[in-house]
Coordinates of C-alpha atoms in Angstrom, one line a residue:
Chain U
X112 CA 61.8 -147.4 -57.3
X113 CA 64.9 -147.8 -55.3
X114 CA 62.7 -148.1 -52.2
X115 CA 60.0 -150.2 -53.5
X116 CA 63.3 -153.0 -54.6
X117 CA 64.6 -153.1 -51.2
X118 CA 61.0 -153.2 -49.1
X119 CA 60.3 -156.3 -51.6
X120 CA 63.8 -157.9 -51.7
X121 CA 62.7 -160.6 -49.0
X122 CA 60.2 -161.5 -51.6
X123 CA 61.9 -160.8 -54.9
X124 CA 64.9 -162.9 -53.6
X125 CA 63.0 -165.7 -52.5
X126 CA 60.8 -165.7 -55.7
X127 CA 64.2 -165.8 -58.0
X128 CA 65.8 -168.6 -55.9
X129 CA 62.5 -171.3 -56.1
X130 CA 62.0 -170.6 -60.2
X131 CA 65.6 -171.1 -60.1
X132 CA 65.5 -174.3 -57.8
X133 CA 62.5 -175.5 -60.3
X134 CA 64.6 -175.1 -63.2
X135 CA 67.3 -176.8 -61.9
X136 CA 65.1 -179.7 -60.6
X137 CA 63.7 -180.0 -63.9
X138 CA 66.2 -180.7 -66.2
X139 CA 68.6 -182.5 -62.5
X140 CA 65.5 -185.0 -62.6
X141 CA 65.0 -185.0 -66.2
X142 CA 61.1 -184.6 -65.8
X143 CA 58.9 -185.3 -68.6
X144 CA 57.3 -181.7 -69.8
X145 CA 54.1 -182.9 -69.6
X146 CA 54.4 -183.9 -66.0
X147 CA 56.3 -180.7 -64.8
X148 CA 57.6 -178.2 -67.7
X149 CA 60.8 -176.3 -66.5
X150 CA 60.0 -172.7 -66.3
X151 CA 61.8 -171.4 -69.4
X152 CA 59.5 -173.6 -71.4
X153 CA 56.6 -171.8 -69.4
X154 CA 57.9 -168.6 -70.7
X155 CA 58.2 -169.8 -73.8
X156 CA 54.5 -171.0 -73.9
X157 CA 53.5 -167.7 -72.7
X158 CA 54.7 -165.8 -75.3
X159 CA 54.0 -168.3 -78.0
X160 CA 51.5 -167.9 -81.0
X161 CA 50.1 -171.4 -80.8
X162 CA 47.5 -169.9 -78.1
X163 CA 45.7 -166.5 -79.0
X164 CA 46.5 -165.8 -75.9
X165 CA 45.2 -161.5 -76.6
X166 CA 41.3 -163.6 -76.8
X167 CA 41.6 -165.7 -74.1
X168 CA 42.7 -163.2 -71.4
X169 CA 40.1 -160.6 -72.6
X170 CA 37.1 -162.8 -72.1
X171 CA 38.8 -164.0 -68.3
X172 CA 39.4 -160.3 -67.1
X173 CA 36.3 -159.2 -68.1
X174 CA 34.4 -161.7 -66.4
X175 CA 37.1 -161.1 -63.9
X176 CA 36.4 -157.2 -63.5
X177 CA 32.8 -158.1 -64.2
X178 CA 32.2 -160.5 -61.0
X179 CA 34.0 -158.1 -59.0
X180 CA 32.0 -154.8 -59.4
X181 CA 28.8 -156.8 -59.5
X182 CA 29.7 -158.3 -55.8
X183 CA 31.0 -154.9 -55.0
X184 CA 27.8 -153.0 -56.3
X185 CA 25.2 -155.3 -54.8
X186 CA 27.2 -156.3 -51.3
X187 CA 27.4 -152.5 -51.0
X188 CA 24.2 -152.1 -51.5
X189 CA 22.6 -155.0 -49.6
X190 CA 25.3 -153.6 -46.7
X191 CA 23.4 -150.5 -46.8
X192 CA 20.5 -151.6 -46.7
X193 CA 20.6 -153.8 -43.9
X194 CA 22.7 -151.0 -41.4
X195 CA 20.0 -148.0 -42.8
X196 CA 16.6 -150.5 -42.0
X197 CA 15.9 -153.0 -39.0
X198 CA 13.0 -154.9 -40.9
X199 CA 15.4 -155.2 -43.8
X200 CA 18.3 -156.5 -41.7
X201 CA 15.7 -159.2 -40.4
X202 CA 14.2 -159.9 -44.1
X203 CA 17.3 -159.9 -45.5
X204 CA 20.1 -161.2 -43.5
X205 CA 18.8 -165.1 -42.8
X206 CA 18.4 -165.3 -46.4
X207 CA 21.8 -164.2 -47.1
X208 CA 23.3 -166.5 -44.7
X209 CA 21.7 -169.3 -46.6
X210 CA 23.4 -168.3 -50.0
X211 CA 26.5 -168.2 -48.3
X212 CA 26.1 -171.5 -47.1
X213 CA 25.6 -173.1 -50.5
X214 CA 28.8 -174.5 -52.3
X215 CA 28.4 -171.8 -55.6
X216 CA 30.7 -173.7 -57.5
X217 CA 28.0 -176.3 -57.4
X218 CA 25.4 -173.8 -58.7
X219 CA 27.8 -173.3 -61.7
X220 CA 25.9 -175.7 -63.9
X221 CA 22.6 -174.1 -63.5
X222 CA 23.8 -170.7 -64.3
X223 CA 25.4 -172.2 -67.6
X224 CA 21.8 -174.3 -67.9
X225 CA 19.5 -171.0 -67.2
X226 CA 22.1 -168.2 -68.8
X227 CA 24.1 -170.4 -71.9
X228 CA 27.5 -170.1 -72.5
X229 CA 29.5 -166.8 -72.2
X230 CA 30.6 -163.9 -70.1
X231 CA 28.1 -163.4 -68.6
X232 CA 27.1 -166.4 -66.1
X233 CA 30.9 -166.5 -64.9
X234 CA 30.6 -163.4 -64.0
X235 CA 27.4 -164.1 -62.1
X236 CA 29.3 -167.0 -60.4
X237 CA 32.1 -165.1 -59.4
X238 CA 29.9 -161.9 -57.8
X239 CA 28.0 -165.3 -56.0
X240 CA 31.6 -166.0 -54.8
X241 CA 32.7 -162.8 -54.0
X242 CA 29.8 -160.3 -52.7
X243 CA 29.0 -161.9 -49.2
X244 CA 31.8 -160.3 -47.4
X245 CA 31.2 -157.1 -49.1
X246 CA 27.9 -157.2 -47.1
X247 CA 28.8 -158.1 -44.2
X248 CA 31.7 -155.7 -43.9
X249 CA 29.8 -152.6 -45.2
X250 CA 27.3 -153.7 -42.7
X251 CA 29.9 -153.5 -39.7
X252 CA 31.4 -151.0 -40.7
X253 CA 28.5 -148.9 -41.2
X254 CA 27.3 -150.0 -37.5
X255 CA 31.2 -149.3 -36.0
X256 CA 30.5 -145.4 -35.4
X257 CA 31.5 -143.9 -31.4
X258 CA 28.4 -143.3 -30.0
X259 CA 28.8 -139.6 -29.2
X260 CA 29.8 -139.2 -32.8
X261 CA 26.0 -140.1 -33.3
X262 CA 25.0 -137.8 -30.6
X263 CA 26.8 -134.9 -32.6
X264 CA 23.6 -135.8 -34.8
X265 CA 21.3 -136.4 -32.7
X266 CA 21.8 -132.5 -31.2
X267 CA 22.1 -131.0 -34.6
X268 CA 19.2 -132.2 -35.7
X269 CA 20.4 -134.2 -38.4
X270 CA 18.7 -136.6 -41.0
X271 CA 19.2 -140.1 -41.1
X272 CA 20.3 -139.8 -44.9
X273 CA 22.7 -137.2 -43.8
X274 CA 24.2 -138.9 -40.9
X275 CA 25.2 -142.2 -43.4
X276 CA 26.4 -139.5 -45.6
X277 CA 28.5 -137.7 -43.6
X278 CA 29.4 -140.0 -40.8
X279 CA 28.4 -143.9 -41.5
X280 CA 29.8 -144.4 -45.3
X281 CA 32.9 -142.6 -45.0
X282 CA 33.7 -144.9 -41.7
X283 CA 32.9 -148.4 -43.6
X284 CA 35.6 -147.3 -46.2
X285 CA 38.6 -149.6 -45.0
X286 CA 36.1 -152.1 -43.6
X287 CA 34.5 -152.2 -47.7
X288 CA 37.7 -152.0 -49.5
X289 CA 39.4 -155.1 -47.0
X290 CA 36.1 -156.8 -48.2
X291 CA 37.1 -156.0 -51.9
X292 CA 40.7 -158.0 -51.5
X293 CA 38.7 -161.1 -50.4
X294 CA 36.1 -159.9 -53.7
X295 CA 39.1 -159.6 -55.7
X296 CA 40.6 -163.7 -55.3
X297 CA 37.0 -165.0 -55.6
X298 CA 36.2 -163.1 -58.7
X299 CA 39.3 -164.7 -60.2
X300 CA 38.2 -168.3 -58.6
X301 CA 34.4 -168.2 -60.1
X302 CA 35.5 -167.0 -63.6
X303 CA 37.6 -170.1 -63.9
X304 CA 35.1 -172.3 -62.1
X305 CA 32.8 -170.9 -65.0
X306 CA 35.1 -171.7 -67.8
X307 CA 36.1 -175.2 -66.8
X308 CA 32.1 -176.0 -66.6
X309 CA 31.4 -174.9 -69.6
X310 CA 32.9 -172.3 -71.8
X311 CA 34.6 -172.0 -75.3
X312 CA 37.0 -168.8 -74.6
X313 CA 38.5 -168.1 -71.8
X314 CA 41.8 -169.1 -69.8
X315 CA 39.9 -171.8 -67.7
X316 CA 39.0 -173.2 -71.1
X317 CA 42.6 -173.0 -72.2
X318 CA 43.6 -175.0 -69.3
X319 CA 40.3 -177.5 -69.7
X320 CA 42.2 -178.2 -73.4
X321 CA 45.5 -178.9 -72.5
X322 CA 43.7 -181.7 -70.6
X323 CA 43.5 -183.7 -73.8
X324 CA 46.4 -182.6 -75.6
X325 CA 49.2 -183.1 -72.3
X326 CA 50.0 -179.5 -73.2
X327 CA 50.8 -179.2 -69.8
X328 CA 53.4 -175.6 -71.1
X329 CA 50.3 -174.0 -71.9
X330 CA 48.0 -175.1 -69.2
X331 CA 50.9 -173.6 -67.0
X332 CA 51.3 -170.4 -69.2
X333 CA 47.4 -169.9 -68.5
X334 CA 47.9 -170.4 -65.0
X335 CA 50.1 -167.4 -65.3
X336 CA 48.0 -165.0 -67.1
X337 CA 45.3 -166.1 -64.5
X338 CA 47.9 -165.0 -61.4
X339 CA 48.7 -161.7 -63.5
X340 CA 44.9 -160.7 -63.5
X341 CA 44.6 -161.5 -60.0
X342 CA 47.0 -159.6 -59.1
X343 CA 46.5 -156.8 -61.1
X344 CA 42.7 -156.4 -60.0
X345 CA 44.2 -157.3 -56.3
X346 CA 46.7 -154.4 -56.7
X347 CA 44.2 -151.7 -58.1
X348 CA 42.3 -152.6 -54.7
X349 CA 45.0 -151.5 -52.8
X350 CA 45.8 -148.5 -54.7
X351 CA 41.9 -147.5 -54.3
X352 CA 42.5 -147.9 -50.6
X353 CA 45.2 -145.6 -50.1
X354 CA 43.7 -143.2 -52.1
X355 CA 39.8 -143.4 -50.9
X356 CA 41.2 -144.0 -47.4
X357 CA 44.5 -143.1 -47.1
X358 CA 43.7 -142.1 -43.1
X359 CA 42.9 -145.7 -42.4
X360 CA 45.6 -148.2 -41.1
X361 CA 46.7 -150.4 -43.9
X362 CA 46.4 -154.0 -43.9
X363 CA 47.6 -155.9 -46.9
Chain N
X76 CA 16.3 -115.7 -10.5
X77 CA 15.4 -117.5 -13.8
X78 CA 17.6 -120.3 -14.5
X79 CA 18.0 -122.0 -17.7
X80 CA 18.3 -125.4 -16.6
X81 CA 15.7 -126.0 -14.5
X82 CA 15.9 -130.4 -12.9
X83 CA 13.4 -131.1 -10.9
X84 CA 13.9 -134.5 -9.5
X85 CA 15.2 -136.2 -12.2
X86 CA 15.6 -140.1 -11.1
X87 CA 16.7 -143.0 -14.2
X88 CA 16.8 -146.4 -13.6
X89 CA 17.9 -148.4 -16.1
X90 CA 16.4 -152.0 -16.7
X91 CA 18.9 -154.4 -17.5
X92 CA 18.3 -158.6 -18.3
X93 CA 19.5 -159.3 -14.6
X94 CA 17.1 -156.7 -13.1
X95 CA 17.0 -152.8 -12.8
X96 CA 19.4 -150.5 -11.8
X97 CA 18.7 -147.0 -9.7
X98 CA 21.1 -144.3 -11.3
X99 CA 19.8 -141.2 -10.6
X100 CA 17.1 -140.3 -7.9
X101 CA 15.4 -137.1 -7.0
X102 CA 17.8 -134.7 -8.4
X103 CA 17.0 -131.0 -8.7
X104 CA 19.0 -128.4 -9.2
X105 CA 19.4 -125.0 -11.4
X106 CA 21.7 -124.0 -13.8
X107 CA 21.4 -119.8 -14.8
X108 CA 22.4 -118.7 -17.5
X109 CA 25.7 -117.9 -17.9
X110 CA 27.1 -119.8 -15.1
X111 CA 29.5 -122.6 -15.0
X112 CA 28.6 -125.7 -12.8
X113 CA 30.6 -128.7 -12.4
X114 CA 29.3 -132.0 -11.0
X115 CA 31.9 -134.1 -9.1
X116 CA 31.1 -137.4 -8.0
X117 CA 32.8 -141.3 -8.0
X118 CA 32.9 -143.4 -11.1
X119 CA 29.1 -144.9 -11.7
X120 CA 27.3 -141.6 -9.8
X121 CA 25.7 -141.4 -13.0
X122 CA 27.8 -137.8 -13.7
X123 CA 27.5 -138.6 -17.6
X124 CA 23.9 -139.8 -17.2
X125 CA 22.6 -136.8 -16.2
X126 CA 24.2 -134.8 -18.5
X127 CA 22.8 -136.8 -21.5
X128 CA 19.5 -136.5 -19.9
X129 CA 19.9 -132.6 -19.6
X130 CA 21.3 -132.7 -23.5
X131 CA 18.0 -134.9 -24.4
X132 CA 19.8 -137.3 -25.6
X133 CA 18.1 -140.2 -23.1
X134 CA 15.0 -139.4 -21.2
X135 CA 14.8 -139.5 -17.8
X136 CA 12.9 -142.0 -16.0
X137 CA 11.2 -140.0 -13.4
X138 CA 11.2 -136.4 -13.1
X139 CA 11.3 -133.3 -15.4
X140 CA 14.4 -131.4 -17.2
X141 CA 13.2 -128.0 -18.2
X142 CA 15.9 -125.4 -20.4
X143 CA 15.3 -121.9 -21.3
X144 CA 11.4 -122.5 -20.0
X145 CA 10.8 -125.3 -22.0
X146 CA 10.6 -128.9 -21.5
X147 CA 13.2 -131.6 -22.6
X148 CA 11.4 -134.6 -24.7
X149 CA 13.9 -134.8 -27.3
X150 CA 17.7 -133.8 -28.3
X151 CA 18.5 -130.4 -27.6
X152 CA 19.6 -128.2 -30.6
X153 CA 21.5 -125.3 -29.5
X154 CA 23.6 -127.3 -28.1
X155 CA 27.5 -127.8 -27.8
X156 CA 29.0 -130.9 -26.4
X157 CA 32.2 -132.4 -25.7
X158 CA 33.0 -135.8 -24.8
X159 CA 36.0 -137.4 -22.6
X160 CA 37.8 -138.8 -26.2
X161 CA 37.2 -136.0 -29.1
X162 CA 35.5 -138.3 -31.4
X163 CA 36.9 -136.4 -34.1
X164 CA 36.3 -138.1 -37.8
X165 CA 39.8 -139.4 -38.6
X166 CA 39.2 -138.8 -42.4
X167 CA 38.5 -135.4 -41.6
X168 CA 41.2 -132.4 -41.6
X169 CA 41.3 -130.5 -38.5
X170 CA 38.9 -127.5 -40.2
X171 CA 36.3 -130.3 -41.7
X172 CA 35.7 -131.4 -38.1
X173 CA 35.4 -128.1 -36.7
X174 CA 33.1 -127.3 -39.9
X175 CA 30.8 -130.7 -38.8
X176 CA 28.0 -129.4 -36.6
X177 CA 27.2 -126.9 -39.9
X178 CA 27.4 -129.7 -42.1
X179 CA 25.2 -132.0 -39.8
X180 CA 22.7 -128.9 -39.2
X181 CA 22.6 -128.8 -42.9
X182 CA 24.1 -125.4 -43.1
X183 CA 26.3 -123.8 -45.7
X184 CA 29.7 -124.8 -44.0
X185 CA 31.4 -122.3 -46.3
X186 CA 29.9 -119.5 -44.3
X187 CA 31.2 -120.5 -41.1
X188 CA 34.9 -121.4 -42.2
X189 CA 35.9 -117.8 -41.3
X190 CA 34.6 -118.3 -37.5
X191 CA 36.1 -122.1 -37.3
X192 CA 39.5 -120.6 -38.4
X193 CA 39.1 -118.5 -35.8
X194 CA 38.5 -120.7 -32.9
X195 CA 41.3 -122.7 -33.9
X196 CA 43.3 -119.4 -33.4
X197 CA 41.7 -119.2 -30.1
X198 CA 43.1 -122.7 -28.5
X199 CA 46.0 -122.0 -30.7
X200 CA 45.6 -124.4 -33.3
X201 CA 46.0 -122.1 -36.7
X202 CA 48.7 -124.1 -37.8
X203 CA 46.7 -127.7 -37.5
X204 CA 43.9 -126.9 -39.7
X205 CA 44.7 -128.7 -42.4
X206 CA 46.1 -131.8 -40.6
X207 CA 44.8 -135.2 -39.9
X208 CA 43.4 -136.0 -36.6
X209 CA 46.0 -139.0 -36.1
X210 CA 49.0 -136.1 -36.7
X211 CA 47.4 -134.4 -33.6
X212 CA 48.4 -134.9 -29.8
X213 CA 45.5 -135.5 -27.4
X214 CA 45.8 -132.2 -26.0
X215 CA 45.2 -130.7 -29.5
X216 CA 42.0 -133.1 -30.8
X217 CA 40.9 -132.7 -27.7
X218 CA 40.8 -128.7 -27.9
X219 CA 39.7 -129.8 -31.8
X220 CA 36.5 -131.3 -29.6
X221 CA 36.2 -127.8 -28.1
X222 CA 36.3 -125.5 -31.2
X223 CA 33.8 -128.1 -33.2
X224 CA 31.3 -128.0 -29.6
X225 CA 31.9 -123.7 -30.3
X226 CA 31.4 -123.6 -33.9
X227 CA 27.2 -122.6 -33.8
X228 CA 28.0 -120.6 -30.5
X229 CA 25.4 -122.4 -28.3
X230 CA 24.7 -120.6 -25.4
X231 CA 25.0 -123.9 -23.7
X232 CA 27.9 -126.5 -23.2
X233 CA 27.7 -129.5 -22.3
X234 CA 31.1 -131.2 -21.5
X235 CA 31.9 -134.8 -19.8
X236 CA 35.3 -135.4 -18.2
X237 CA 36.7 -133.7 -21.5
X238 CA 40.0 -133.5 -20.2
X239 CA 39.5 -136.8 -18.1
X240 CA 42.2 -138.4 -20.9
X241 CA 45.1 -135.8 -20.8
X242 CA 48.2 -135.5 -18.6
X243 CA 48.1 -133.0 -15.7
X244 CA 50.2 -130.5 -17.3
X245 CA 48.1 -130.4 -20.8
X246 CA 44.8 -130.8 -18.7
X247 CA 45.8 -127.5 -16.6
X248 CA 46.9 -125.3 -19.6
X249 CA 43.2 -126.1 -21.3
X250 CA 41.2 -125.7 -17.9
X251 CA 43.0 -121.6 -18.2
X252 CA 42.3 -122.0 -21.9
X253 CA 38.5 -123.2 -21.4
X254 CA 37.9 -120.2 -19.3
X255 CA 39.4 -117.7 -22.2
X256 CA 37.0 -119.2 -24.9
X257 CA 34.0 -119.5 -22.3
X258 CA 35.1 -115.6 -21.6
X259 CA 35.5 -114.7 -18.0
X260 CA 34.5 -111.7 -17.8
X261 CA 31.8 -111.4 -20.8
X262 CA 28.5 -110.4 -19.6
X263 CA 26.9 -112.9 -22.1
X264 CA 29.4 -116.2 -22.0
X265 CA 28.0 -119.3 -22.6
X266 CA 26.7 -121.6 -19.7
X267 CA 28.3 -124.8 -19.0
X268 CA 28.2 -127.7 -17.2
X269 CA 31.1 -129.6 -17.0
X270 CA 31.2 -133.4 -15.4
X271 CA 34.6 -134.3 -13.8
X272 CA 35.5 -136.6 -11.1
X273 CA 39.0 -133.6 -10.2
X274 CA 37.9 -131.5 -7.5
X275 CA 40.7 -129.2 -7.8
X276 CA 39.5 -129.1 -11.4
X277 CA 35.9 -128.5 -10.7
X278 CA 37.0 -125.9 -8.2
X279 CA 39.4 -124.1 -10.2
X280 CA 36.7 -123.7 -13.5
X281 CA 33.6 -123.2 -11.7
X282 CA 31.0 -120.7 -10.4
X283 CA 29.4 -124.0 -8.3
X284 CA 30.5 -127.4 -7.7
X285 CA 27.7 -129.9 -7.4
X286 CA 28.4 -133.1 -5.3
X287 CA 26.9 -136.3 -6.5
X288 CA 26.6 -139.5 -4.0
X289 CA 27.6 -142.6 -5.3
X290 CA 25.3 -145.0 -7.1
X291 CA 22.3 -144.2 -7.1
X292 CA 23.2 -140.7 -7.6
X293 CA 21.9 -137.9 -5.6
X294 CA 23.1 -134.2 -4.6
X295 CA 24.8 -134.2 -1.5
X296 CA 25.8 -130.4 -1.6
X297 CA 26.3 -127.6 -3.8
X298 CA 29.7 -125.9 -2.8
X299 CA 29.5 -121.9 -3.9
X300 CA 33.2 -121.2 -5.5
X301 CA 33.3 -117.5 -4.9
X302 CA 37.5 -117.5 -5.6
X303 CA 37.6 -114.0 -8.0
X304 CA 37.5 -114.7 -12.1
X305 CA 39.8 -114.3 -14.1
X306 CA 41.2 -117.2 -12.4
X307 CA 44.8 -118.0 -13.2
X308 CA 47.3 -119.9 -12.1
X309 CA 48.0 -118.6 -8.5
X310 CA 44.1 -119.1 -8.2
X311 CA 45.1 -122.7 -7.0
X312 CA 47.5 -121.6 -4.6
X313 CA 45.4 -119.5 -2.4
X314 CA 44.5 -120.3 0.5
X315 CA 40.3 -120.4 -0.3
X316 CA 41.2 -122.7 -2.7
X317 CA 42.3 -125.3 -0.6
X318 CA 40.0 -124.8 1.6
X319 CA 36.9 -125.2 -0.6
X320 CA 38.5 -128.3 -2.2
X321 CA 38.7 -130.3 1.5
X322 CA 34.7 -129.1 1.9
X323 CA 34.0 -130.6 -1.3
X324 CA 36.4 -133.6 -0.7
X325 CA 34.9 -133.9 2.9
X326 CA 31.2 -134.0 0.9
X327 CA 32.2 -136.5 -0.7
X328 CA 34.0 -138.9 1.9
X329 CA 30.7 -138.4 3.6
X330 CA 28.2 -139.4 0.9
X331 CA 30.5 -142.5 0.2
X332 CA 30.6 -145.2 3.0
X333 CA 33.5 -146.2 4.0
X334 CA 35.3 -149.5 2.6
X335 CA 34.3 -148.7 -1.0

């Protein structure tokens, strides 16, 4: 603990000092809460019963978590499939470009249109987000193996199936899991993108609401709770890393 | 005699967008069993080339590679090899690499932990087994590399530039330990052929020192290296030693032009 508060103080320091300098401004300038709310009022809004808050952030993680193994299962997959099979790779990786090249937020409607409202088409939006660069580094790093490793092999006689067991998968770990961190923020960005399009539950409704009512306190509280997810799923990324891969070089 | 590498004028040319280039031509040459033959030549003779080709791991363009009586047309299998970086896998422990070759051959690696334990011994790395490549030195992945290349005992080794990498002090203290594993001395050691581009190297590990020209490779001459095995560390200061590493240095002046 004592080590963790002084390799963050930089951060820590700087974080007290702007809510600080925001608090200050607030009531200096005598801003109208509805314009900017001072940040004791946020606190107070997150805490307070006027929201069912418990609800709300249930839905938004589980889409959250939702989108994010989706794009992790599938990106994984497609990665695999295009580093194990040349005539897959050419099937495959035009088509995926394409996807990538559509704006998904714009396909958010049709989702909502084709699926209804709920969980499940944010999360779909959010693994649309999310899953590209999961393929694309599962596909490098399956690729980036030293030659002579694959002549080890080659001279004992071993299977393809083998080799990605042994040698191919276990290399595109770090390449995957810096893939995930990307996964992770886009997840978070295509659950709201969902919610604000259509939705009746949900944080990014929360914030739609506030809209109406100039409960800008709340919509701020929400955009709290939204950060804490992040965050959270963010952090259990990295935790996976050093765990999975604690061999790799670390870049957060 | 009956050799077990058998090349009989091997040539490659490799066909690139901007034309083809010649990297080997007309080599032949034996290798018996049991004996340990090191091919010196400059950077681009194709030394690694032709070692790849006697592995099977590229086919020849011209020619024919023949070991233990049989014909090369695919990746040898009782084979070791070690490479000028040790390609170790960095999320292996030192024993899981050494344990790899069983694993790739499909093997039960369990049954061979007992023999990689005590190869580590060998090149003096029983205290390492359960580290992490990255907590190794060079010198130690390197003889890592060797121990994983010994773990099937293959009666052949195949081994380019492998201390190419190293300082000259660690480079020396594995040639001596190279020639304790191979087992000077043992009527039925392994046979190796071992690329370098050190003469005093090739001279000091080897039965025969085969001189390649430059580009595209060819023999120029096989030096005989009769200095008496076990070879130690006053084996480089005698005086046939210096003398068979100027014949092989003057081999090689020769088959270069000048100016290059």
């Amino acid at each position: 603990m004592d080590r963790w508060l002084t390799r963050n103080a930089p951060a820590i320091v700087l974080f007290v000092a702007l809510v600080g300098a925001w608090q200050v401004a607030v009531s200096a300038f005598g801003m109208r809460e509805y314009i900017l709310p001072s940040p004791l009022v946020v606190l107070r809004a997150l805490g307070g019963s006027e929201i069912p808050w418990a609800g709300h952030l249930w839905i938004t993680t589980l889409e959250i978590v939702g989108a994010f193994v989706l794009a992790g299962v599938v990106g994984v997959a497609l990665g695999i499939a295009i580093a194990w099979s040349p005539v897959l790779a050419k099937a495959l990786v035009p088509f995926l470009v394409f996807v990538n090249t559509l704006p998904k937020v714009a396909v958010a409607p049709l989702f909502l249109l084709w699926l209804g409202y709920g969980v499940v088409p944010n999360m779909l939006i959010g693994a649309l987000i999310g899953f590209f660069p999961v393929v694309i580094n599962t596909a490098v790093g399956l690729t980036q193996v030293d030659e002579e490793m694959l002549d080890l092999g080659r001279v004992f006689n071993a299977p393809k199936w083998r080799v990605f067991a042994k040698i191919r998968i276990p290399n595109a770990y770090p390449y995957i899991l810096s893939a995930l961190k990307v996964t992770a923020t886009a997840a978070v960005v295509g659950a709201i993108v969902g919610e604000f399009v259509a939705s009746q539950k949900g944080l990014g409704y929360v914030i739609i609401t506030t809209q109406g009512s100039m409960n800008t306190p709340v919509a701020f509280a929400a955009l709290v709770w939204i950060s804490v997810i992040g965050l959270a799923v963010y952090g259990a990324v990295v935790l996976a890393a050093r765990w999975i891969a604690p061999w790799a070089e670390t870049s957060e | 005699m009956s050799d077990l590498i058998v090349l009989d004028r091997v040539g490659m040319v490799y066909t690139t967008a901007s034309g083809s280039v010649e990297a080997l031509r007309e080599i032949s040459l034996g290798v018996g069993a049991g004996e340990f033959a090191a091919l010196v030549g400059p950077s681009g003779c194709g030394k690694s080339t032709l070692l790849r080709i006697i592995a099977g791991l590229r086919p020849a363009t011209s020619g024919a590679v023949a070991v233990a009586g049989r014909p090369v047309d695919g990746p040898l299998h009782a084979v070791g090899m070690v490479f000028q970086v040790p390609v170790l896998l960095k999320w292996r422990r030192v024993l899981d690499n050494v344990l790899l070759p069983a694993e790739l051959a499909g093997l039960d690696s369990r049954r061979h932990e007992h023999r990689a334990r005590e190869l580590l011994r060998l090149v003096g790395l029983d205290g390492f087994a359960d580290k992490y490549p990255r907590e190794l030195s060079g010198g130690m992945q390197q003889r890592a590399a060797l121990c994983r290349a010994l773990l099937l005992d293959p009666p052949l080794l195949l081994m380019d530039e492998p201390f190419g990498a190293l300082d000259a002090m660690t480079r020396d203290e594995l040639n001596l330990e190279l020639l304790r594993v191979w087992g000077e001395g043992n009527q039925r050691r392994k046979t190796i052929v071992f690329v370098t581009h050190s003469i005093p190297e090739a001279v000091f590990l080897a039965d025969r020192v085969v001189v390649l020209t430059p580009r595209p490779g060819r023999v120029a001459s096989i030096v005989p290296v009769s200095l008496p095995r076990p070879r130690t560390v006053a084996s480089r200061a005698s005086g046939d030693f210096g003398a068979l590493t100027l014949q092989i240095h003057e081999s090689l002046t020769r088959a270069q032009p000048p100016g290059r």
